[in-house]
Short mmCIF file of C-alpha atoms in Angstrom, two decimals:
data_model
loop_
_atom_site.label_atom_id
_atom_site.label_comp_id
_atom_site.label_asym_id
_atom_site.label_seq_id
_atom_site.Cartn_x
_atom_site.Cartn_y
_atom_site.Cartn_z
CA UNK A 25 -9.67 -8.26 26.07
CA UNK A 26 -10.84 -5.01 24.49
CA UNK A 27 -10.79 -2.19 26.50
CA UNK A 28 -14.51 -0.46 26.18
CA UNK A 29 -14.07 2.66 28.32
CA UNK A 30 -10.61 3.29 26.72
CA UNK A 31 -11.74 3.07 23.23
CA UNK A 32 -14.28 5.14 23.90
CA UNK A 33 -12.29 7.89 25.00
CA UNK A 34 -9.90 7.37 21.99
CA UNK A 35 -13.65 7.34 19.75
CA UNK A 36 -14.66 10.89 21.98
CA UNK A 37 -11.01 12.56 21.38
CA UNK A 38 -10.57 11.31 17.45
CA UNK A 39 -10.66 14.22 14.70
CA UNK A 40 -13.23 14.13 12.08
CA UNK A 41 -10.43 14.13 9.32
CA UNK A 42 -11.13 10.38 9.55
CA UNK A 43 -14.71 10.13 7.90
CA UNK A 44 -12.95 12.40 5.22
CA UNK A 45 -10.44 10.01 3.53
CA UNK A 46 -10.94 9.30 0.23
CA UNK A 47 -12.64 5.93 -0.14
CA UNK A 48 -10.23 3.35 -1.61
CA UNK A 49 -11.29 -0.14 -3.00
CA UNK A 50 -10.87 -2.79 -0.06
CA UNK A 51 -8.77 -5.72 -0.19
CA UNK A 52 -9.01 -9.01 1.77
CA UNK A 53 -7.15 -11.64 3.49
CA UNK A 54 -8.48 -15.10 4.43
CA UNK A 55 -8.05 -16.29 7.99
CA UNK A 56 -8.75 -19.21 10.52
CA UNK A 57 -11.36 -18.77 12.34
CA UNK A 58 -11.84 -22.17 14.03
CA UNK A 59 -10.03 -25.82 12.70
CA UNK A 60 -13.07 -26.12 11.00
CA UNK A 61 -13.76 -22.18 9.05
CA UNK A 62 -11.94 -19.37 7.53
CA UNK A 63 -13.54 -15.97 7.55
CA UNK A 64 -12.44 -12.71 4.82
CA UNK A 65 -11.53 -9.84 6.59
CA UNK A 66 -10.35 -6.45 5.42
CA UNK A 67 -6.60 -6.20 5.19
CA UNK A 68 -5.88 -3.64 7.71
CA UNK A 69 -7.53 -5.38 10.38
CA UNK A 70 -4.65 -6.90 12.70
CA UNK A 71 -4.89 -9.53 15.00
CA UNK A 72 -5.88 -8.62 18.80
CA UNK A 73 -6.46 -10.40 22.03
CA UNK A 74 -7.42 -13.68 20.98
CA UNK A 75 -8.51 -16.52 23.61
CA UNK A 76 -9.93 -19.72 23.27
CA UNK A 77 -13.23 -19.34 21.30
CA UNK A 78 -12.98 -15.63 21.09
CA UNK A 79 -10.95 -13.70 18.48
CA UNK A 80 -10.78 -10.36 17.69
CA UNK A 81 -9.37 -7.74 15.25
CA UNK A 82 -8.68 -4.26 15.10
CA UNK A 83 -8.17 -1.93 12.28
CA UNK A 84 -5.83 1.01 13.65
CA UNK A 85 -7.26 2.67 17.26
CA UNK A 86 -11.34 2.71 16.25
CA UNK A 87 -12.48 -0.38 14.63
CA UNK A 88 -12.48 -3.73 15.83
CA UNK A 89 -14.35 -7.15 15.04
CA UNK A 90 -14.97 -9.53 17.48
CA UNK A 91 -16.02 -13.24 16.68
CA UNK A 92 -17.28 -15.77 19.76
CA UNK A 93 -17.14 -19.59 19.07
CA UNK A 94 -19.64 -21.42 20.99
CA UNK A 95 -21.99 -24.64 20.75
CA UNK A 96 -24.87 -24.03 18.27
CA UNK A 97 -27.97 -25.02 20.71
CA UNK A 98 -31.03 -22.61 18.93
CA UNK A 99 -32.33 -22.11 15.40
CA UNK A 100 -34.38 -19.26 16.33
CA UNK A 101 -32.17 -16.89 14.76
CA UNK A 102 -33.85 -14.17 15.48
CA UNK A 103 -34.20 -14.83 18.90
CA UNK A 104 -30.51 -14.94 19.25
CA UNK A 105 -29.85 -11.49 17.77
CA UNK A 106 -32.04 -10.36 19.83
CA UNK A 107 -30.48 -11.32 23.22
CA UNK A 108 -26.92 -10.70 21.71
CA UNK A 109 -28.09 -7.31 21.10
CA UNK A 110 -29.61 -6.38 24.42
CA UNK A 111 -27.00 -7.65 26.26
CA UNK A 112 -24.40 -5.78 24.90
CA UNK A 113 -26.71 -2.44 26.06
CA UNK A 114 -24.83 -2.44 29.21
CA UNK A 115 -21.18 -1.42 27.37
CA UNK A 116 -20.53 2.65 26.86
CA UNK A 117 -20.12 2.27 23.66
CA UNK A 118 -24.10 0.93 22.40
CA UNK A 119 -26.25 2.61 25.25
CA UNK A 120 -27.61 5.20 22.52
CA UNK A 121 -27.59 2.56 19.34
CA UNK A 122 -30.66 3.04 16.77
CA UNK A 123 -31.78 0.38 14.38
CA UNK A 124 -30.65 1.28 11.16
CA UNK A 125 -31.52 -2.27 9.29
CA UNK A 126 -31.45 -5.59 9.66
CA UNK A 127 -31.06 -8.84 6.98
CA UNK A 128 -30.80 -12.86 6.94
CA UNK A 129 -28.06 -14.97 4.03
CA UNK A 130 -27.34 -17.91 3.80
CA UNK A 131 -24.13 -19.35 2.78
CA UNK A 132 -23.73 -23.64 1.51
CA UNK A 133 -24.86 -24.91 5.13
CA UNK A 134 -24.13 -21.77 6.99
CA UNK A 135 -27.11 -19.64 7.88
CA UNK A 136 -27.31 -15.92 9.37
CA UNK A 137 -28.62 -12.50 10.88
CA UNK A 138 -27.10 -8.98 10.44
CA UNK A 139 -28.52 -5.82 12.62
CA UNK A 140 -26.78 -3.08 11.65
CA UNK A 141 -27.03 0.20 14.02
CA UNK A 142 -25.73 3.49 14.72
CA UNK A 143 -24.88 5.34 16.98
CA UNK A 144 -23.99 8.78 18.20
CA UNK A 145 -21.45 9.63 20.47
CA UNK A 146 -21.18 13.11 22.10
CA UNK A 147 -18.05 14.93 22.67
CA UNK A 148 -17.04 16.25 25.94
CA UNK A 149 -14.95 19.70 26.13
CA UNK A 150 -14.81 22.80 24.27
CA UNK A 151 -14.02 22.27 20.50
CA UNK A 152 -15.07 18.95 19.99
CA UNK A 153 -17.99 17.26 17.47
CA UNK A 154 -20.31 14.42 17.71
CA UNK A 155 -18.93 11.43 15.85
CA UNK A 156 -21.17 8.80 14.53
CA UNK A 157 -20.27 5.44 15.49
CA UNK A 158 -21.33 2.26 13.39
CA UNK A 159 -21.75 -0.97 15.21
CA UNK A 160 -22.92 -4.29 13.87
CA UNK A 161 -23.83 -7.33 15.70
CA UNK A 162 -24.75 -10.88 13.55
CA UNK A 163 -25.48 -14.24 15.04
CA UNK A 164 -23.85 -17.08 12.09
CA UNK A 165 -24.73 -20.98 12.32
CA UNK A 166 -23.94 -23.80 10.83
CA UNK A 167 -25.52 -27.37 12.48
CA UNK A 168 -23.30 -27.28 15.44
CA UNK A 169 -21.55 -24.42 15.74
CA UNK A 170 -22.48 -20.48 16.44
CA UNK A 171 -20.57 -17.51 16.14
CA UNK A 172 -21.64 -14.42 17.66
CA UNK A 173 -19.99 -11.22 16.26
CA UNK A 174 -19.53 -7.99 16.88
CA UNK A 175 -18.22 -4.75 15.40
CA UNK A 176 -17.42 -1.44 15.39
CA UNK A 177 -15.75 1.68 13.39
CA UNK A 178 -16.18 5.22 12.59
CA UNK A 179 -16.04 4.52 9.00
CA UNK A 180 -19.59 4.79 6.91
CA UNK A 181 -18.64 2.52 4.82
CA UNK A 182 -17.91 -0.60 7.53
CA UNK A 183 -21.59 -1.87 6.88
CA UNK A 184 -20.73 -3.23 3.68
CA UNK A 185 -17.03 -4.53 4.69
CA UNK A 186 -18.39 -6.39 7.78
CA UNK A 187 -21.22 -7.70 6.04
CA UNK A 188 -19.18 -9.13 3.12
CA UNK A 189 -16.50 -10.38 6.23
CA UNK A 190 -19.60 -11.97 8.02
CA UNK A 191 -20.82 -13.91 4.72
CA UNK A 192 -17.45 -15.08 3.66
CA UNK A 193 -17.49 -17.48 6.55
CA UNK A 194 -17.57 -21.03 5.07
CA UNK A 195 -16.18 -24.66 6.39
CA UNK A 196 -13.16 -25.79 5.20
CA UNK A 197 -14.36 -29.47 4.09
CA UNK A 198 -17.29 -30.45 2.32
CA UNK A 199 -19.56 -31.94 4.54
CA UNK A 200 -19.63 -35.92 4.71
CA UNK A 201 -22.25 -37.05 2.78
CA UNK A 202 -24.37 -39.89 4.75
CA UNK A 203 -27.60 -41.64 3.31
CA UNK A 204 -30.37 -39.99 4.73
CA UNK A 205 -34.26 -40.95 4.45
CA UNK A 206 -35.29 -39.63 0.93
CA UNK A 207 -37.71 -36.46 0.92
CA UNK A 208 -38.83 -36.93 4.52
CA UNK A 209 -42.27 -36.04 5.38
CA UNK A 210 -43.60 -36.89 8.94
CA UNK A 211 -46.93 -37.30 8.24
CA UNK A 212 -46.81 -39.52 5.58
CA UNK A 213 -44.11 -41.70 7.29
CA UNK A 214 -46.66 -41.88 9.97
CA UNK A 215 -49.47 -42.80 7.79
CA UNK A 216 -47.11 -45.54 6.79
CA UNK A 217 -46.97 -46.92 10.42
CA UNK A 218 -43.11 -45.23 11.20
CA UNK A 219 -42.51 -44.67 15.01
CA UNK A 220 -40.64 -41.05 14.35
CA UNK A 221 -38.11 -39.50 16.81
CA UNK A 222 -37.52 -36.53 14.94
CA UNK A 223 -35.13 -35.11 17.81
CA UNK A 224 -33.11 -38.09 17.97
CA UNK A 225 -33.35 -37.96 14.32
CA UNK A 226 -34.41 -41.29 13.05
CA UNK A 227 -37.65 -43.51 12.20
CA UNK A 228 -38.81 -47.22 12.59
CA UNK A 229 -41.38 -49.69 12.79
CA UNK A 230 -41.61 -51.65 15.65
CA UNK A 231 -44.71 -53.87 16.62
CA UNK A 232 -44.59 -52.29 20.19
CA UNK A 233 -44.43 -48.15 21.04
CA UNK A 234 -40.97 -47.17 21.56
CA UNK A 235 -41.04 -45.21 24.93
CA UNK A 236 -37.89 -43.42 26.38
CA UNK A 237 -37.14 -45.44 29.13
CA UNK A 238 -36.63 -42.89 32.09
CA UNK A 239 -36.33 -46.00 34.97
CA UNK A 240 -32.75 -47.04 33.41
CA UNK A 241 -31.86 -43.42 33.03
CA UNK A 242 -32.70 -42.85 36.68
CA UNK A 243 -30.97 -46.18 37.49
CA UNK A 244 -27.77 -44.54 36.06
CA UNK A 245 -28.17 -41.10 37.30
CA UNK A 246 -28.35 -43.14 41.09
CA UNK A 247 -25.83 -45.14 40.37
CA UNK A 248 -23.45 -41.77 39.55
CA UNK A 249 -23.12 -42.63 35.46
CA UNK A 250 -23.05 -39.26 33.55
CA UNK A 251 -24.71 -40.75 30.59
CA UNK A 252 -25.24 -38.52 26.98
CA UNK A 253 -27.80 -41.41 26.01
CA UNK A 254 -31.36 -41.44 25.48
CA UNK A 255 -32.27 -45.28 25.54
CA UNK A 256 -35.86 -46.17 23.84
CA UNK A 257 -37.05 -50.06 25.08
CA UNK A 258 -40.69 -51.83 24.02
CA UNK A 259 -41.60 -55.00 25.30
CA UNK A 260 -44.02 -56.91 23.18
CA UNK A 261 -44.86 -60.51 22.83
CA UNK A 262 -41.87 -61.88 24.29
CA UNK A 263 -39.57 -59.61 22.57
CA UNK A 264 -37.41 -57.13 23.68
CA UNK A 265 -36.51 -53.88 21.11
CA UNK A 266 -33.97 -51.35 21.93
CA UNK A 267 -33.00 -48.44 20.19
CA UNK A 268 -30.29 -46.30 22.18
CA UNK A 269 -28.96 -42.89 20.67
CA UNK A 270 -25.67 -41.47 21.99
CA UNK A 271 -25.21 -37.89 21.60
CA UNK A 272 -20.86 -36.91 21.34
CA UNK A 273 -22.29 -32.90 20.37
CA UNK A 274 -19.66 -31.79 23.84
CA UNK A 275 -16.66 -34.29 22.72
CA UNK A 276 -16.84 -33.30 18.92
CA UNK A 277 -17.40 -29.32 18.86
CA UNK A 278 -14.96 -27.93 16.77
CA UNK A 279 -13.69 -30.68 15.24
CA UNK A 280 -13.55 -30.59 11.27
CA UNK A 281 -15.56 -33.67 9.46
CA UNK A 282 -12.28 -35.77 9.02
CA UNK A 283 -11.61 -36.16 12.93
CA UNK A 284 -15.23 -36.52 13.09
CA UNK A 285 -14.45 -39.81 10.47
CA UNK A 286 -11.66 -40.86 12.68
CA UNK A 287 -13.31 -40.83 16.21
CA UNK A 288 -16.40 -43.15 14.88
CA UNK A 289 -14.05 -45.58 13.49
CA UNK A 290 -11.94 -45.53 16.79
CA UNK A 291 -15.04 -46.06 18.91
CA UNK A 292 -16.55 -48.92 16.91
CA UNK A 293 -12.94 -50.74 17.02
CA UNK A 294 -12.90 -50.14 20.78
CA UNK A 295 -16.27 -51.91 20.95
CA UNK A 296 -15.01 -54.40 18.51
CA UNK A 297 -11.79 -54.54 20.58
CA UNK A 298 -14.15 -54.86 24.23
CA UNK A 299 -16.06 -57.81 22.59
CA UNK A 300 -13.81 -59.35 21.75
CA UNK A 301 -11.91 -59.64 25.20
CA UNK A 302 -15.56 -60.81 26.55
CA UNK A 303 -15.77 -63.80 23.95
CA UNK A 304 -18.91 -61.59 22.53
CA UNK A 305 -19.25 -63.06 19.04
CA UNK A 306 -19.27 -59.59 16.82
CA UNK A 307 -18.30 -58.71 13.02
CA UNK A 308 -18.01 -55.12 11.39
CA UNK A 309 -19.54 -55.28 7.90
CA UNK A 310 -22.07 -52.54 6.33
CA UNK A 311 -25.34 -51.54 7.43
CA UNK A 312 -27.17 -49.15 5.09
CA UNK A 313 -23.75 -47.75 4.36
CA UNK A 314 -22.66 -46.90 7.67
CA UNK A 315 -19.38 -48.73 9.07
CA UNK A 316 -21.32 -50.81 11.35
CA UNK A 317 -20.50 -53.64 14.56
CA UNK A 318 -23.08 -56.52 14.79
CA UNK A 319 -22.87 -58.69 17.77
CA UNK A 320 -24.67 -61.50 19.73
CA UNK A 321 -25.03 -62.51 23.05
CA UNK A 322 -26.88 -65.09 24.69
CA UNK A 323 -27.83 -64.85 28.36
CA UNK A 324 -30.55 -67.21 30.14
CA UNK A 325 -31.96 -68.85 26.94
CA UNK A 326 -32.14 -65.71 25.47
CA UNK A 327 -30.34 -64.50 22.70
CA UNK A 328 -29.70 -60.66 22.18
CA UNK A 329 -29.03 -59.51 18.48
CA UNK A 330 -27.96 -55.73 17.99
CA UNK A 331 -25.91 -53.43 15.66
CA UNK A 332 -23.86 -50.29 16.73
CA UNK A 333 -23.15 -47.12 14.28
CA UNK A 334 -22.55 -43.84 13.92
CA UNK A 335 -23.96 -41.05 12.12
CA UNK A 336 -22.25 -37.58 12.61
CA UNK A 337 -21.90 -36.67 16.18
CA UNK A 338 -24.62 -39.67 17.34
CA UNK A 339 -24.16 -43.26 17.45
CA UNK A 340 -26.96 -46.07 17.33
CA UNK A 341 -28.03 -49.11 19.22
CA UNK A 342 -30.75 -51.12 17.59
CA UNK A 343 -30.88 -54.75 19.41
CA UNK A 344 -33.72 -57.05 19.52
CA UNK A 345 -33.53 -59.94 22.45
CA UNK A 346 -35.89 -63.23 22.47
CA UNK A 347 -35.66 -66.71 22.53
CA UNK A 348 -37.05 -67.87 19.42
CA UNK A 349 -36.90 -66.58 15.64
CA UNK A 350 -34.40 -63.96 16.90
CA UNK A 351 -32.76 -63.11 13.49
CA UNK A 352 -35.94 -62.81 11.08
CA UNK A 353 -37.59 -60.28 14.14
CA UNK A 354 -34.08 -58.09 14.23
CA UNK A 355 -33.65 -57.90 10.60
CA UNK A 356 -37.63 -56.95 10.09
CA UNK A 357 -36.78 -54.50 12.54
CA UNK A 358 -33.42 -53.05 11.70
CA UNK A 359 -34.67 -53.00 7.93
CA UNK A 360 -37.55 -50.32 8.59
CA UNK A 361 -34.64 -47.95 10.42
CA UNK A 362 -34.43 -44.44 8.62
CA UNK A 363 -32.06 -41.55 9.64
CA UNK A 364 -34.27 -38.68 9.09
CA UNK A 365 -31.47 -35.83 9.51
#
């Protein structure tokens, strides 16, 4: 962990030979970040105190950049910066930091927020100068993941190296490309009778309003089930429709797009695996693309019809449960399913 109060004696008690350097051309050297990014850093920054989700490097006894891994859960960017910023108002180092600019990039599907500031810091003792300190703080997302950064130097010319540092974060795979509703506009998907869960991040029509059915939620909260489900159930002339969304957002932070790949296979062969063992009849084939389980069930005259998938860190239930004309109602209803994210 960085030391505040010490480097800010070593910042107070620093000559101003520093600032006078000649300014040389600066190289850079690609590291890790996370399993999943790599980041471009100036080459005389050295490793420093790293931690889980928290890594830091310094550049000789003044500069430092710190970079905080955590679970992307706003998109208000601004908002972010904001309360990054204040908070760190309580360290010795920013109590006296004035705006000097702020600016917004994005990067492929990486999206961010510099403030730069500066900030004066006063000697204490006979003989010695006020040194200008210049800090930057930037809040960078990409769908799941946030990293909050900060940094620090004496150097004037650290707004540009940081900035280019803080922009050179990218992911290390290309992003899995998954079939997604074409040109999605709510309003007109409305218009055209879709039931849209925009959160959940998919569409349907269903002859019944799909309603989030809190009673089974409660039913497992009671019954001491930590669930990460949201389960949507209409009732409508005899039918039952289902549509239940799993989110895995905790189990699969950090992990790069292959092991993403690997755990929704796994989890559909342990479902396979499950039905099987209960004489379930089940089959994997395609649906829409996705690597998909169908299965069956029949249960007091009435038969149950469903298909399980995933798409990135969610999976999907859509099951449809009558006892007549059971496969022309759930393939009129699985057919109108859109992912809309």
């Amino acid at each position: 962990m960085i030391q505040l109060k010490r480097i800010l004696s070593i910042i107070i008690l620093s000559t101003i030979i520093l600032s006078c350097n000649q300014k040389k051309e600066t190289k850079y050297s690609k590291k890790e970040l996370t399993d999943n990014f790599t980041i471009e850093i100036p080459s005389d920054y050295f490793s420093y105190g790293n931690s889980e989700g928290r890594k830091v490097w310094k550049s000789g006894e003044t500069s430092f950049l710190l970079i905080e891994t955590k679970f992307a859960n706003s998109t208000d960017l601004n908002k972010e910066i904001q309360e990054y910023s204040s908070a760190q108002d309580t360290k010795d180092l920013y109590k006296n930091k004035r705006l000097v600019k702020t600016e917004n990039f994005e990067n492929n599907d990486l999206k961010g927020i510099i403030s730069f500031y500066k900030n004066d810091v006063k000697g204490k003792g006979a003989g010695l100068v006020t040194l200008t300190s210049y800090i930057t703080f930037a809040i960078v997302q990409s769908k799941d993941t946030q990293f909050n950064i900060e940094s620090m130097t004496l150097s004037d010319n650290t707004f540009d190296e940081i900035a280019k540092s803080i922009k050179s974060i990218s992911s290390k795979t290309n992003s899995i490309k998954i079939p997604v509703a074409n040109s999605f506009d709510k309003n007109k998907a409305l218009e055209e009778g879709y039931q849209v869960f925009q959160e959940d991040g998919f569409m349907v029509k269903c002859k019944g309003e799909l309603k989030l059915d809190k009673l089974r939620i409660q039913q497992m909260k009671q019954a001491g089930m930590v669930d990460n489900s949201k389960p949507y159930h209409v009732y409508h002339n005899n039918t039952d429709y289902n549509i239940n969304v799993s989110y895995f957002d905790q189990v699969l932070f950090g992990k790069n797009d292959k092991e993403i790949e690997d755990y929704n296979k796994n989890d559909l062969d342990y479902y396979q695996t499950k039905f099987d063992e209960m004489s379930i009849k089940n089959s994997r084939k395609k649906f829409k693309d996705y690597d998909a389980v169908y299965y069956e069930n029949t249960q007091d005259n009435r038969t149950t019809k469903a298909v399980f998938f995933h798409h990135k860190m969610k999976s999907y239930m859509l099951q449809v449960t009558d006892d007549n004309n059971v496969e022309k109602k759930f393939l009129d209803f699985i057919d109108t399913f859109e992912i809309v994210n």
